[in-house]
mmCIF file of N, CA and C in Angstrom:
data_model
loop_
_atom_site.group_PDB
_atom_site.id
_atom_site.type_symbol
_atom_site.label_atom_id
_atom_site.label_comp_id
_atom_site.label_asym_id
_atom_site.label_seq_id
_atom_site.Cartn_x
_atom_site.Cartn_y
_atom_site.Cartn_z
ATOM 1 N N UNK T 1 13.445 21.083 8.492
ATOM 2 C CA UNK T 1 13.929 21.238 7.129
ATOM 3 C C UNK T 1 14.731 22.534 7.098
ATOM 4 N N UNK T 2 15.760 22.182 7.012
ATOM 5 C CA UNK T 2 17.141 23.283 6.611
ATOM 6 C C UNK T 2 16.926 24.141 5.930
ATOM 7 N N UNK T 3 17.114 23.788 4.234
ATOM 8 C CA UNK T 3 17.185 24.326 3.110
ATOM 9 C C UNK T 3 16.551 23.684 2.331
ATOM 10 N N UNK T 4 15.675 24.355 1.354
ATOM 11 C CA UNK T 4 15.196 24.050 0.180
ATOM 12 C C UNK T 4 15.498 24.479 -1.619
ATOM 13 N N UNK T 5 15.598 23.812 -2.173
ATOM 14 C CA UNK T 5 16.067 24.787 -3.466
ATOM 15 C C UNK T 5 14.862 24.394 -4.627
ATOM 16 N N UNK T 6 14.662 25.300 -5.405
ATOM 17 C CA UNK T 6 14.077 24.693 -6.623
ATOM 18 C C UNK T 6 14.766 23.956 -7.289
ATOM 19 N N UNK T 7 13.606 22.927 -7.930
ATOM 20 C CA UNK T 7 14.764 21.666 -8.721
ATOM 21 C C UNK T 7 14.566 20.769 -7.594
ATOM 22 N N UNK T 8 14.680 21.057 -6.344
ATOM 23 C CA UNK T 8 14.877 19.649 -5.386
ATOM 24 C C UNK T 8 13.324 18.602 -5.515
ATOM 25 N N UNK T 9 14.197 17.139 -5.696
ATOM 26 C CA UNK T 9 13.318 16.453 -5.613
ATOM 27 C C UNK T 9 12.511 15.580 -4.641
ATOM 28 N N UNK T 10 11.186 15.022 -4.618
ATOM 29 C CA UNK T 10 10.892 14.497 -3.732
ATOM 30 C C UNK T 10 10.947 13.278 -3.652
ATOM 31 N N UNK T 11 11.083 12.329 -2.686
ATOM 32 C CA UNK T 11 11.104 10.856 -2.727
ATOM 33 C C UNK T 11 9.666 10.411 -3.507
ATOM 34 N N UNK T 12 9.674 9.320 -4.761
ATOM 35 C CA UNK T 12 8.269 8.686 -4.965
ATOM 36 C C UNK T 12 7.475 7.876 -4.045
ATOM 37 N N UNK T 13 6.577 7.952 -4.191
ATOM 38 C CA UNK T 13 5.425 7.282 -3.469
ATOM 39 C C UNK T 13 4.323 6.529 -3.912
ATOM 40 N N UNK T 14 4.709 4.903 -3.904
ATOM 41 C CA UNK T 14 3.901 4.154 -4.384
ATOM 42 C C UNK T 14 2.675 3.827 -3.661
ATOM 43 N N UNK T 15 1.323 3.776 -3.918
ATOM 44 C CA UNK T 15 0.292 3.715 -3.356
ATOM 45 C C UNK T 15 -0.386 2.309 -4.099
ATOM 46 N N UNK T 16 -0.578 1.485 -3.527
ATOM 47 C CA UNK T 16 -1.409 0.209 -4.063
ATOM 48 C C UNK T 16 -3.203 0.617 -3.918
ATOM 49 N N UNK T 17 -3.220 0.799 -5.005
ATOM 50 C CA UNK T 17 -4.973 0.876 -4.841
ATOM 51 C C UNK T 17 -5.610 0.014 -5.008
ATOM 52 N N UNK T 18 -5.795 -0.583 -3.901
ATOM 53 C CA UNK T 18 -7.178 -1.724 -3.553
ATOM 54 C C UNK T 18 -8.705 -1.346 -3.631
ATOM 55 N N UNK T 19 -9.356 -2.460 -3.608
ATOM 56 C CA UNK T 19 -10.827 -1.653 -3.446
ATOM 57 C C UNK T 19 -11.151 -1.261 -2.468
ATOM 58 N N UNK T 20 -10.900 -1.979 -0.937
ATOM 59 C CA UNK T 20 -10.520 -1.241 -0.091
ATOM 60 C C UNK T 20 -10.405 0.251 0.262
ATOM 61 N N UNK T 21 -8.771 0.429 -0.657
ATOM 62 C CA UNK T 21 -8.777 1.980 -0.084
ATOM 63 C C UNK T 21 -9.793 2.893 -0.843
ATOM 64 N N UNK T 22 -9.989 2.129 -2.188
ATOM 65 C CA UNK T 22 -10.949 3.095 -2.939
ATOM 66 C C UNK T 22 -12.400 3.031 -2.450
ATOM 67 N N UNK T 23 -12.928 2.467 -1.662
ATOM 68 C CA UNK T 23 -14.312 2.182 -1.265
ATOM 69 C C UNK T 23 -14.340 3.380 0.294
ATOM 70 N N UNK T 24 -13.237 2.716 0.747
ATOM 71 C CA UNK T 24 -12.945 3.088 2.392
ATOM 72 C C UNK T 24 -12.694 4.882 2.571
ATOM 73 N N UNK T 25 -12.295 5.231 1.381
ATOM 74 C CA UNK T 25 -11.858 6.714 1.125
ATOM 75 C C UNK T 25 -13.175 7.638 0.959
ATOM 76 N N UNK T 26 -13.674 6.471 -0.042
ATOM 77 C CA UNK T 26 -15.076 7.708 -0.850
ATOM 78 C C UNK T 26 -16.110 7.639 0.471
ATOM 79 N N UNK T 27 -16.003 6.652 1.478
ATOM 80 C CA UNK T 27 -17.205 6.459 3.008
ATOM 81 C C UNK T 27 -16.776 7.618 3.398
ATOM 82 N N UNK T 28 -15.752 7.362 3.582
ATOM 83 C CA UNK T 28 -14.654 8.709 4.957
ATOM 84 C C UNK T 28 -14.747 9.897 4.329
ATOM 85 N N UNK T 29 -15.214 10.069 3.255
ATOM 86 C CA UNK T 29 -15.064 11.513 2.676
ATOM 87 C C UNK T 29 -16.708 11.825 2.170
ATOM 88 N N UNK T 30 -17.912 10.615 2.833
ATOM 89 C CA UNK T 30 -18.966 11.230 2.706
ATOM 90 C C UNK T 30 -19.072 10.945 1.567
ATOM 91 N N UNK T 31 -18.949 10.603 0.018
ATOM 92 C CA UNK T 31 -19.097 10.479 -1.250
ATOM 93 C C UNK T 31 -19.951 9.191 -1.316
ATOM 94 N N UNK T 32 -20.748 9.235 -1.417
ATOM 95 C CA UNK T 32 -21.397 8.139 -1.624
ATOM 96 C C UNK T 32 -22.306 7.469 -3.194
ATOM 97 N N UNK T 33 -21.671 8.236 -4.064
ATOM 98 C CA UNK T 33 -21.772 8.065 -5.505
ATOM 99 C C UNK T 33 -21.876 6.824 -5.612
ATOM 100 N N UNK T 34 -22.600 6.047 -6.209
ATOM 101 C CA UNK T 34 -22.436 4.015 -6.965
ATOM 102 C C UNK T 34 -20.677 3.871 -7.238
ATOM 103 N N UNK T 35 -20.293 5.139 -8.072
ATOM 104 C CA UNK T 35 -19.550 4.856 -9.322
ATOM 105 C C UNK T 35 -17.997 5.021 -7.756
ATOM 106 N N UNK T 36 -18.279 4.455 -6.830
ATOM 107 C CA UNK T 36 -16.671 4.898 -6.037
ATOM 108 C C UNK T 36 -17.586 3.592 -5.158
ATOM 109 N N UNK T 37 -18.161 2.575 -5.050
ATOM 110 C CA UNK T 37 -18.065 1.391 -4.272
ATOM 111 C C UNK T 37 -19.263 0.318 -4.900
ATOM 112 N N UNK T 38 -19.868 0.784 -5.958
ATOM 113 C CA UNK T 38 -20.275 -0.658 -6.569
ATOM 114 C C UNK T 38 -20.120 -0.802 -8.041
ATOM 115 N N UNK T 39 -19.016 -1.646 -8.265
ATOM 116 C CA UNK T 39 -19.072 -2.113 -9.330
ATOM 117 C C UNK T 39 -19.858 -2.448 -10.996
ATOM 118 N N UNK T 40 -20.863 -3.506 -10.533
ATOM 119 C CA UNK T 40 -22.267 -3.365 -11.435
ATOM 120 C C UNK T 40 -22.037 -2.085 -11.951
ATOM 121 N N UNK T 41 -22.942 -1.415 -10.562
ATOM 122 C CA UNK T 41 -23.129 0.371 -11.401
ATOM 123 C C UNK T 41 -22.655 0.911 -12.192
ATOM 124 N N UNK T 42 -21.364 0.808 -11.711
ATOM 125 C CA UNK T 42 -19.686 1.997 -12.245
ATOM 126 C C UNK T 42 -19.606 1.189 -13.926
ATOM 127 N N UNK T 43 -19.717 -0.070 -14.043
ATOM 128 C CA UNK T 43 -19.771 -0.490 -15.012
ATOM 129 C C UNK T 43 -21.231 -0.149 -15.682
ATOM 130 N N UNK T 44 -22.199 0.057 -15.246
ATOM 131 C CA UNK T 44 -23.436 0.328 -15.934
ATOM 132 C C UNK T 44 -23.278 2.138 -16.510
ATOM 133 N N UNK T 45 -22.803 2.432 -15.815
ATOM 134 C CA UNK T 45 -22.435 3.742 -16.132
ATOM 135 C C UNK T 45 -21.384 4.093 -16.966
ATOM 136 N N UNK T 46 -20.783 3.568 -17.154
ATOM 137 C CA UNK T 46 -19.461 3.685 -18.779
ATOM 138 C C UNK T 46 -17.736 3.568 -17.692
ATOM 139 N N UNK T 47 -17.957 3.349 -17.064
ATOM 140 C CA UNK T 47 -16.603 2.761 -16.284
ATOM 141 C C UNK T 47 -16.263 1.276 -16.516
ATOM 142 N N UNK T 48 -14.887 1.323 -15.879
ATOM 143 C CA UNK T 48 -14.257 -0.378 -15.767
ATOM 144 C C UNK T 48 -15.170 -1.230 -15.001
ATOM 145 N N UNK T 49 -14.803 -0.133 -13.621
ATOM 146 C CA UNK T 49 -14.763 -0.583 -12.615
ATOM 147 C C UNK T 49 -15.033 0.760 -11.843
ATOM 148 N N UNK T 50 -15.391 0.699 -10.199
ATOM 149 C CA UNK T 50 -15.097 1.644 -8.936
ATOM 150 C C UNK T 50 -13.763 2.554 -9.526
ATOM 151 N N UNK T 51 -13.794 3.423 -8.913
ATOM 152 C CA UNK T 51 -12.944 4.582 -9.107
ATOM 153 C C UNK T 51 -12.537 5.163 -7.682
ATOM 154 N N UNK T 52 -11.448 5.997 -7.774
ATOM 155 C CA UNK T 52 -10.762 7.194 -6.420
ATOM 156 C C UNK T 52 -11.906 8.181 -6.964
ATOM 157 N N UNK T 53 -11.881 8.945 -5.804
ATOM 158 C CA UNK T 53 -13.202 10.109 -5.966
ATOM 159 C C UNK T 53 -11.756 10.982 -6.053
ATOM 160 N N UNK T 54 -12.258 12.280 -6.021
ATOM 161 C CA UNK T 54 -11.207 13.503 -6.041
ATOM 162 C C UNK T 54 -10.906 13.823 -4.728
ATOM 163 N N UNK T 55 -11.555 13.818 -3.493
ATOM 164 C CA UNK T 55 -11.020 13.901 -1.998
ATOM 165 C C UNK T 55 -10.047 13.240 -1.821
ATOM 166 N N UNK T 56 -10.283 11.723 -2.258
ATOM 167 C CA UNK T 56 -9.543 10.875 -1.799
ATOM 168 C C UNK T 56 -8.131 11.167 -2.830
ATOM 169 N N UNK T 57 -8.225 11.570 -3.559
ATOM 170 C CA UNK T 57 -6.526 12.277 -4.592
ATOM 171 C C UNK T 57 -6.067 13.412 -3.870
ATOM 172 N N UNK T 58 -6.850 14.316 -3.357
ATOM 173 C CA UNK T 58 -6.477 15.421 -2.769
ATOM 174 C C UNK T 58 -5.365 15.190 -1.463
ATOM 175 N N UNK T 59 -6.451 14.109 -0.960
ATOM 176 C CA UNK T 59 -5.634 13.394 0.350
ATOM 177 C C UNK T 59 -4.643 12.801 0.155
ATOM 178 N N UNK T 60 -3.919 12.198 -0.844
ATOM 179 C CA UNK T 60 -3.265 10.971 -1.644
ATOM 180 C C UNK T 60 -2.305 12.360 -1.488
ATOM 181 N N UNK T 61 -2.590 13.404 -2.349
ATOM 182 C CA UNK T 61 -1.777 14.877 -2.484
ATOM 183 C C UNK T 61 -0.674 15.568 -1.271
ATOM 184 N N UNK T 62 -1.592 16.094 -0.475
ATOM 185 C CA UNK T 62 -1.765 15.995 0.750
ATOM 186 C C UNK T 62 -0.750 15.300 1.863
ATOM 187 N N UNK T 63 -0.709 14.153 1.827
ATOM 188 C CA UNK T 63 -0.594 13.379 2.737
ATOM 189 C C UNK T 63 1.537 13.021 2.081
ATOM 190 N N UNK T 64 1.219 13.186 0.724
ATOM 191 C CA UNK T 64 2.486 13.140 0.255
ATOM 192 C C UNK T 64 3.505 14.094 0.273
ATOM 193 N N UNK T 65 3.372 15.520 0.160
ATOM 194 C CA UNK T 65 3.880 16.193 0.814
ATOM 195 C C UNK T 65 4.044 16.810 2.177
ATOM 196 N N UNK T 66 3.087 16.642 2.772
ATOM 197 C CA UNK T 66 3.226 16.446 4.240
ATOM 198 C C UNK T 66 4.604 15.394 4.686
ATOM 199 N N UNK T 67 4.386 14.434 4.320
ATOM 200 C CA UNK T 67 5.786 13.215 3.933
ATOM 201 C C UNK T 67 7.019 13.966 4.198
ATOM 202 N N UNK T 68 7.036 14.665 3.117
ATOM 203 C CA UNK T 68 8.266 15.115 2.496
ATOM 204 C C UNK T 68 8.406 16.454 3.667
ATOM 205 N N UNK T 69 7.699 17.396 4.096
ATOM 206 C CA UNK T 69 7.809 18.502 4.672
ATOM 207 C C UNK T 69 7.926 18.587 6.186
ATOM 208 N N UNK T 70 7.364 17.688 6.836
ATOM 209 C CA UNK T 70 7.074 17.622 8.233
ATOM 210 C C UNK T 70 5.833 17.927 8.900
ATOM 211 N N UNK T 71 6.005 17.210 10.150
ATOM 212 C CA UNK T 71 4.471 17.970 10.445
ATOM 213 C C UNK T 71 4.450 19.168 11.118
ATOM 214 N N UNK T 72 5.603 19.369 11.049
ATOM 215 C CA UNK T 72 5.159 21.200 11.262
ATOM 216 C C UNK T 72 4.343 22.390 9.801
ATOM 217 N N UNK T 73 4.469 21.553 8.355
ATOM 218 C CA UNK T 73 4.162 22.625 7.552
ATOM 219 C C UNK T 73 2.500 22.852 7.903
ATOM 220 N N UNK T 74 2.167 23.779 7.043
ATOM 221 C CA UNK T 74 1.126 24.449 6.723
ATOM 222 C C UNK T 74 0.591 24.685 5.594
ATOM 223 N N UNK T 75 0.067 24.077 5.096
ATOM 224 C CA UNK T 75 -0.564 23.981 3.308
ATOM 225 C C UNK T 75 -1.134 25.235 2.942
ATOM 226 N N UNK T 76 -0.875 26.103 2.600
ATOM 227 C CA UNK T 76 -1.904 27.265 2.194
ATOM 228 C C UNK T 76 -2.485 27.160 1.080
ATOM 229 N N UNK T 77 -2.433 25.914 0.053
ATOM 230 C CA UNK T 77 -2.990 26.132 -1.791
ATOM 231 C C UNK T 77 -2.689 24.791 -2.126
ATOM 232 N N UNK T 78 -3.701 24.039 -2.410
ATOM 233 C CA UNK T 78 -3.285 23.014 -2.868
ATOM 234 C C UNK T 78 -4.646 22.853 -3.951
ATOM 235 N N UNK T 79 -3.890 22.661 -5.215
ATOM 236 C CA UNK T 79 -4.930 22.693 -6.417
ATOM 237 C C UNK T 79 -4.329 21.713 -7.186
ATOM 238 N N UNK T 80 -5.165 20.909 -8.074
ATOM 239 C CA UNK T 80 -5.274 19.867 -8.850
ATOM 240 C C UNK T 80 -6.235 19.527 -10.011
ATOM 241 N N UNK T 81 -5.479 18.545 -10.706
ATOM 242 C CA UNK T 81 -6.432 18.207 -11.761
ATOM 243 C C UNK T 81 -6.185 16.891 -12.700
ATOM 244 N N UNK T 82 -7.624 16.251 -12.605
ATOM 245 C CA UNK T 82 -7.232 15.125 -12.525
ATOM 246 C C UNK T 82 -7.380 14.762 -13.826
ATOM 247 N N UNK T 83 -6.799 13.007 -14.147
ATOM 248 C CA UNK T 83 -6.740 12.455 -15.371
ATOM 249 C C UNK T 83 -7.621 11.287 -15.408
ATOM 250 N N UNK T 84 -6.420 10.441 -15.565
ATOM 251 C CA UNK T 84 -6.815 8.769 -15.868
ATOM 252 C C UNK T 84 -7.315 8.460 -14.401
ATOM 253 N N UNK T 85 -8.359 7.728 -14.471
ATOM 254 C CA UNK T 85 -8.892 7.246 -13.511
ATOM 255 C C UNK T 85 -7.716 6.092 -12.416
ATOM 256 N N UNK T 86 -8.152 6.335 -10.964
ATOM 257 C CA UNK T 86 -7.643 5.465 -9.949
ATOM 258 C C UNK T 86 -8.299 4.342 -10.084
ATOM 259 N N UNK T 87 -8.201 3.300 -10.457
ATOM 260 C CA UNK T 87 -9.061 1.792 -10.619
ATOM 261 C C UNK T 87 -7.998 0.647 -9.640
ATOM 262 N N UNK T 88 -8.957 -0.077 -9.125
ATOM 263 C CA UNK T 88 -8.604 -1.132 -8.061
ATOM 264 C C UNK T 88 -7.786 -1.970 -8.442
ATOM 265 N N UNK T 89 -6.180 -2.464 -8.196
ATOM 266 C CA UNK T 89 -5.207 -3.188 -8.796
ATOM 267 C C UNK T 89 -4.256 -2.740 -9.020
ATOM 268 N N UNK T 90 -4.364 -1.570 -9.359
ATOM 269 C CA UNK T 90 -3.187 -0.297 -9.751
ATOM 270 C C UNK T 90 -2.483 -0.099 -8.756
ATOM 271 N N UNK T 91 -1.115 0.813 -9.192
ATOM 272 C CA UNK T 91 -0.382 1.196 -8.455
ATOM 273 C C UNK T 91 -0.955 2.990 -8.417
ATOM 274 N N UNK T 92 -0.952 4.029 -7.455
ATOM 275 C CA UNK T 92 -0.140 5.118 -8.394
ATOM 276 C C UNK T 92 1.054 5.885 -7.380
ATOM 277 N N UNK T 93 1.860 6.069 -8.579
ATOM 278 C CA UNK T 93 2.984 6.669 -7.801
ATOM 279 C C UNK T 93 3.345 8.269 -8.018
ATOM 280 N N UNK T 94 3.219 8.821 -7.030
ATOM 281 C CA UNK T 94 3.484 10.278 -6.857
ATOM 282 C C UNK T 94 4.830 10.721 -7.132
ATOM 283 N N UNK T 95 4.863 11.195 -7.687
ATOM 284 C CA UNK T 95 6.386 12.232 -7.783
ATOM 285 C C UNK T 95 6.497 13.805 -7.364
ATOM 286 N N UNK T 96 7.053 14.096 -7.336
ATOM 287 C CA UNK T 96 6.964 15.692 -7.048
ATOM 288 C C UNK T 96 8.504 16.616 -6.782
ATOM 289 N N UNK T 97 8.477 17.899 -7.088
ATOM 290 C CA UNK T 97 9.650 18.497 -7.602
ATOM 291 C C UNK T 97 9.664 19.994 -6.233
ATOM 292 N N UNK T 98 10.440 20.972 -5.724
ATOM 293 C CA UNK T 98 10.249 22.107 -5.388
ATOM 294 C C UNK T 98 10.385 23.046 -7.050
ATOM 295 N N UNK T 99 9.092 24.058 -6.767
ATOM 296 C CA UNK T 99 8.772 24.912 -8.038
ATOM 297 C C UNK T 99 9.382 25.774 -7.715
ATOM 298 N N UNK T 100 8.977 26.469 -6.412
ATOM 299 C CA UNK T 100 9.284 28.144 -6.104
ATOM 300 C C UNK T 100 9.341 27.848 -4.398
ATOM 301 N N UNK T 101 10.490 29.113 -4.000
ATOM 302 C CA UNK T 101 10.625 29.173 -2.525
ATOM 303 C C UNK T 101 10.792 30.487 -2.881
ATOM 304 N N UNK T 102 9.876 31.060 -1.505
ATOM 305 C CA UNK T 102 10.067 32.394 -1.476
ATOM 306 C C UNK T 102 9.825 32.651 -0.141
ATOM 307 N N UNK T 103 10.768 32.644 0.555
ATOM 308 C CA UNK T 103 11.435 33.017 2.429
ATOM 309 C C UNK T 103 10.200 31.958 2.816
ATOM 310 N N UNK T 104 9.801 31.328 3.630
ATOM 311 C CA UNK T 104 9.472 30.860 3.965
ATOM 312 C C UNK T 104 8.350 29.628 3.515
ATOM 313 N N UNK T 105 7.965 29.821 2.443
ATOM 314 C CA UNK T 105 6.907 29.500 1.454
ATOM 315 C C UNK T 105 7.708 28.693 0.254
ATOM 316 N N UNK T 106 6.796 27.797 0.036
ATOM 317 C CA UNK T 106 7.680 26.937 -0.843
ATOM 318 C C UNK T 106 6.735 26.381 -1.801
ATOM 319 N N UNK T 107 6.086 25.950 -2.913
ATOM 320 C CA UNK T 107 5.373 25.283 -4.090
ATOM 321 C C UNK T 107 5.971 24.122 -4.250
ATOM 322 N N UNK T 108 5.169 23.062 -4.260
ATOM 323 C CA UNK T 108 5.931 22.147 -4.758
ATOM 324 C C UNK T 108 4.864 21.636 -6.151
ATOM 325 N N UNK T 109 5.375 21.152 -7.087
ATOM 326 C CA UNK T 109 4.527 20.159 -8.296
ATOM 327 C C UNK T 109 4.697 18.720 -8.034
ATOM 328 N N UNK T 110 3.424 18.627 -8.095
ATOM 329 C CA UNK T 110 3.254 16.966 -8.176
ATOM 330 C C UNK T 110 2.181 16.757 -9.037
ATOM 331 N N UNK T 111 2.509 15.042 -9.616
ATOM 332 C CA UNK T 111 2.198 14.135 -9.898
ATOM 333 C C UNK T 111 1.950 12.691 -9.819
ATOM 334 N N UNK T 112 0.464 12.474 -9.998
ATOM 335 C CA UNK T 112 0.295 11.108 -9.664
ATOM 336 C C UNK T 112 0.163 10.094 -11.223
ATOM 337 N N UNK T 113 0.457 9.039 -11.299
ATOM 338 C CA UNK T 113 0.603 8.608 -12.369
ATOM 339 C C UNK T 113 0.500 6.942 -12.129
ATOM 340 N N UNK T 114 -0.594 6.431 -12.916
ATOM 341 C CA UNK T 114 -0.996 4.731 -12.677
ATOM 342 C C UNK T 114 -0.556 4.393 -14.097
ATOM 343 N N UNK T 115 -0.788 3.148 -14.604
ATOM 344 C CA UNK T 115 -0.771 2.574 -15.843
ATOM 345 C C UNK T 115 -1.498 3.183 -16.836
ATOM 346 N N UNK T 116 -2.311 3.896 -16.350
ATOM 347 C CA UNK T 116 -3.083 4.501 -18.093
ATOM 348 C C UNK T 116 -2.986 5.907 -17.991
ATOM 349 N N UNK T 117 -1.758 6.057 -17.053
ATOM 350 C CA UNK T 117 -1.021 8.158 -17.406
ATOM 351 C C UNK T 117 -1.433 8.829 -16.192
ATOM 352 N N UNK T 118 -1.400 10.309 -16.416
ATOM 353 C CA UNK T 118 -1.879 11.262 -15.358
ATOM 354 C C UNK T 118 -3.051 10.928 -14.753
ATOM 355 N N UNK T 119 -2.938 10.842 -13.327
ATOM 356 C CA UNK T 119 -3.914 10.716 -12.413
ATOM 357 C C UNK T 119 -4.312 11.664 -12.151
ATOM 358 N N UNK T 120 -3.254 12.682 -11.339
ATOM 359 C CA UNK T 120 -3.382 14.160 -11.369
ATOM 360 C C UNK T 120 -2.221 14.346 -11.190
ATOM 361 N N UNK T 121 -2.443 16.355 -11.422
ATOM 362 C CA UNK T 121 -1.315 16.522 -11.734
ATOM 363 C C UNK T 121 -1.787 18.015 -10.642
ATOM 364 N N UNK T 122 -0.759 18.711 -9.872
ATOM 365 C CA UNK T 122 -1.137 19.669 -9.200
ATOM 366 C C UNK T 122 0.187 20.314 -8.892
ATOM 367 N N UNK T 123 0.002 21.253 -7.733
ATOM 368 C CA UNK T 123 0.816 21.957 -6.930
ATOM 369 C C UNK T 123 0.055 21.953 -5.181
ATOM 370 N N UNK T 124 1.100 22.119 -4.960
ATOM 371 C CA UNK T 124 0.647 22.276 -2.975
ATOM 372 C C UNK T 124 1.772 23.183 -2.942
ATOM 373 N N UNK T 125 1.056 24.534 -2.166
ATOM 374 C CA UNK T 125 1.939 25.589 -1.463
ATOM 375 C C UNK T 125 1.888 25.001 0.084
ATOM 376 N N UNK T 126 2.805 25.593 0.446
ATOM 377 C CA UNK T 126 3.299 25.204 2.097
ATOM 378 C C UNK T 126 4.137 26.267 2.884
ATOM 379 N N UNK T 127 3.709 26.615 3.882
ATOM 380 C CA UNK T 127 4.597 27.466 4.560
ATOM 381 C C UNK T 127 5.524 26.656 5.732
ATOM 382 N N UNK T 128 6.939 26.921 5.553
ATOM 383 C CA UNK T 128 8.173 25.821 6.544
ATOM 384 C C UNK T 128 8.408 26.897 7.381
ATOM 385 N N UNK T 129 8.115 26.520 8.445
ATOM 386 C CA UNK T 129 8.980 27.129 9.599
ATOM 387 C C UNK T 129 10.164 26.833 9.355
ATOM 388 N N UNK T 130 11.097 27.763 9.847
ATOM 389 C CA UNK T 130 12.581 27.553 10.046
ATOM 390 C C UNK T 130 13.044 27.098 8.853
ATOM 391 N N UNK T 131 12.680 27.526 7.710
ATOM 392 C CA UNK T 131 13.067 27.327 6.510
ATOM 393 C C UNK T 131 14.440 28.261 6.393
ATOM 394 N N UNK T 132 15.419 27.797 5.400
ATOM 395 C CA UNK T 132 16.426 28.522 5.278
ATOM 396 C C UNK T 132 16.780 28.545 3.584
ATOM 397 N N UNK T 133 15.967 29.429 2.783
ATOM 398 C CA UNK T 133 15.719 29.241 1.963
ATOM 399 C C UNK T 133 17.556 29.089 0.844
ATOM 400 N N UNK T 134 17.484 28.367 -0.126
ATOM 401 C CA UNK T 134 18.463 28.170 -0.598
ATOM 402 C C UNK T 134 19.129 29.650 -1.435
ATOM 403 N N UNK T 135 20.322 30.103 -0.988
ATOM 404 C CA UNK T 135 20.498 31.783 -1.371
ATOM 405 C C UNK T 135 20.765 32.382 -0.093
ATOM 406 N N UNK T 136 20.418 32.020 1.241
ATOM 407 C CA UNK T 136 20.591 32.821 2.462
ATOM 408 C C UNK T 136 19.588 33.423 3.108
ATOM 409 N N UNK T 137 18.223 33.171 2.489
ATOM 410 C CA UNK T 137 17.472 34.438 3.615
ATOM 411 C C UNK T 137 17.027 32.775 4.407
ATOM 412 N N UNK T 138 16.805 34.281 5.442
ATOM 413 C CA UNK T 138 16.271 32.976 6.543
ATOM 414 C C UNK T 138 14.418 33.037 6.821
#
């Protein structure tokens, strides 16, 4: 990655959430809550349905700017906060913007967003090698 500027945008990223990934996420991340792989429950408990745990958004996070950055970056801050629930059927699609570059270091904002609004909404800092920040420093 060349140059970066604030304002630059990132490609969206549609994610199909199956129960699958929502079941398969909350195993892999150790979560073993009712309300992230049985149904009944999640419904006995004031839900639709199964839900994304917050690892598995983090990763969703994560994994999307990594996308966009390469695998050379380095995440130093990645904070979030979540909304409308991830439910099985949905889409959600990530968006995300550059906030701040500062020589090597870059913020980006993102958002995830299904049919019933903010999923989450965050920032991920990242440090780019060989960044050439937009303005001239290198």
């Amino acid at each position: 990655m060349s140059s970066v500027r604030v304002g630059d945008a990132l490609a969206p990223l549609e994610i199909p959430l199956t129960r699958t990934l929502i079941v398969a996420t909350a195993i892999a991340s150790r979560d073993y809550q009712d309300v992230h792989h049985d149904p009944a429950l999640a419904v006995e408990r004031g839900s639709k349905d199964i839900f994304m745990n917050i690892l598995a958004s983090n990763a969703m996070v994560e994994r999307y700017v990594k996308g966009w950055a390469g695998p050379s970056v380095r995440i130093s801050r990645l904070k979030v906060r979540l909304g409308a629930p991830n439910y099985p059927g949905d889409t959600m699609t990530l968006t995300g913007s550059v906030s701040a570059v500062d020589g090597e270091t870059v913020t980006v904002a993102v958002r995830g967003d299904n049919s019933l609004g903010a999923h989450v909404i965050g920032s991920v800092t990242v440090e780019l090698p060989d960044l050439v920040a937009a303005g001239g420093a290198a």
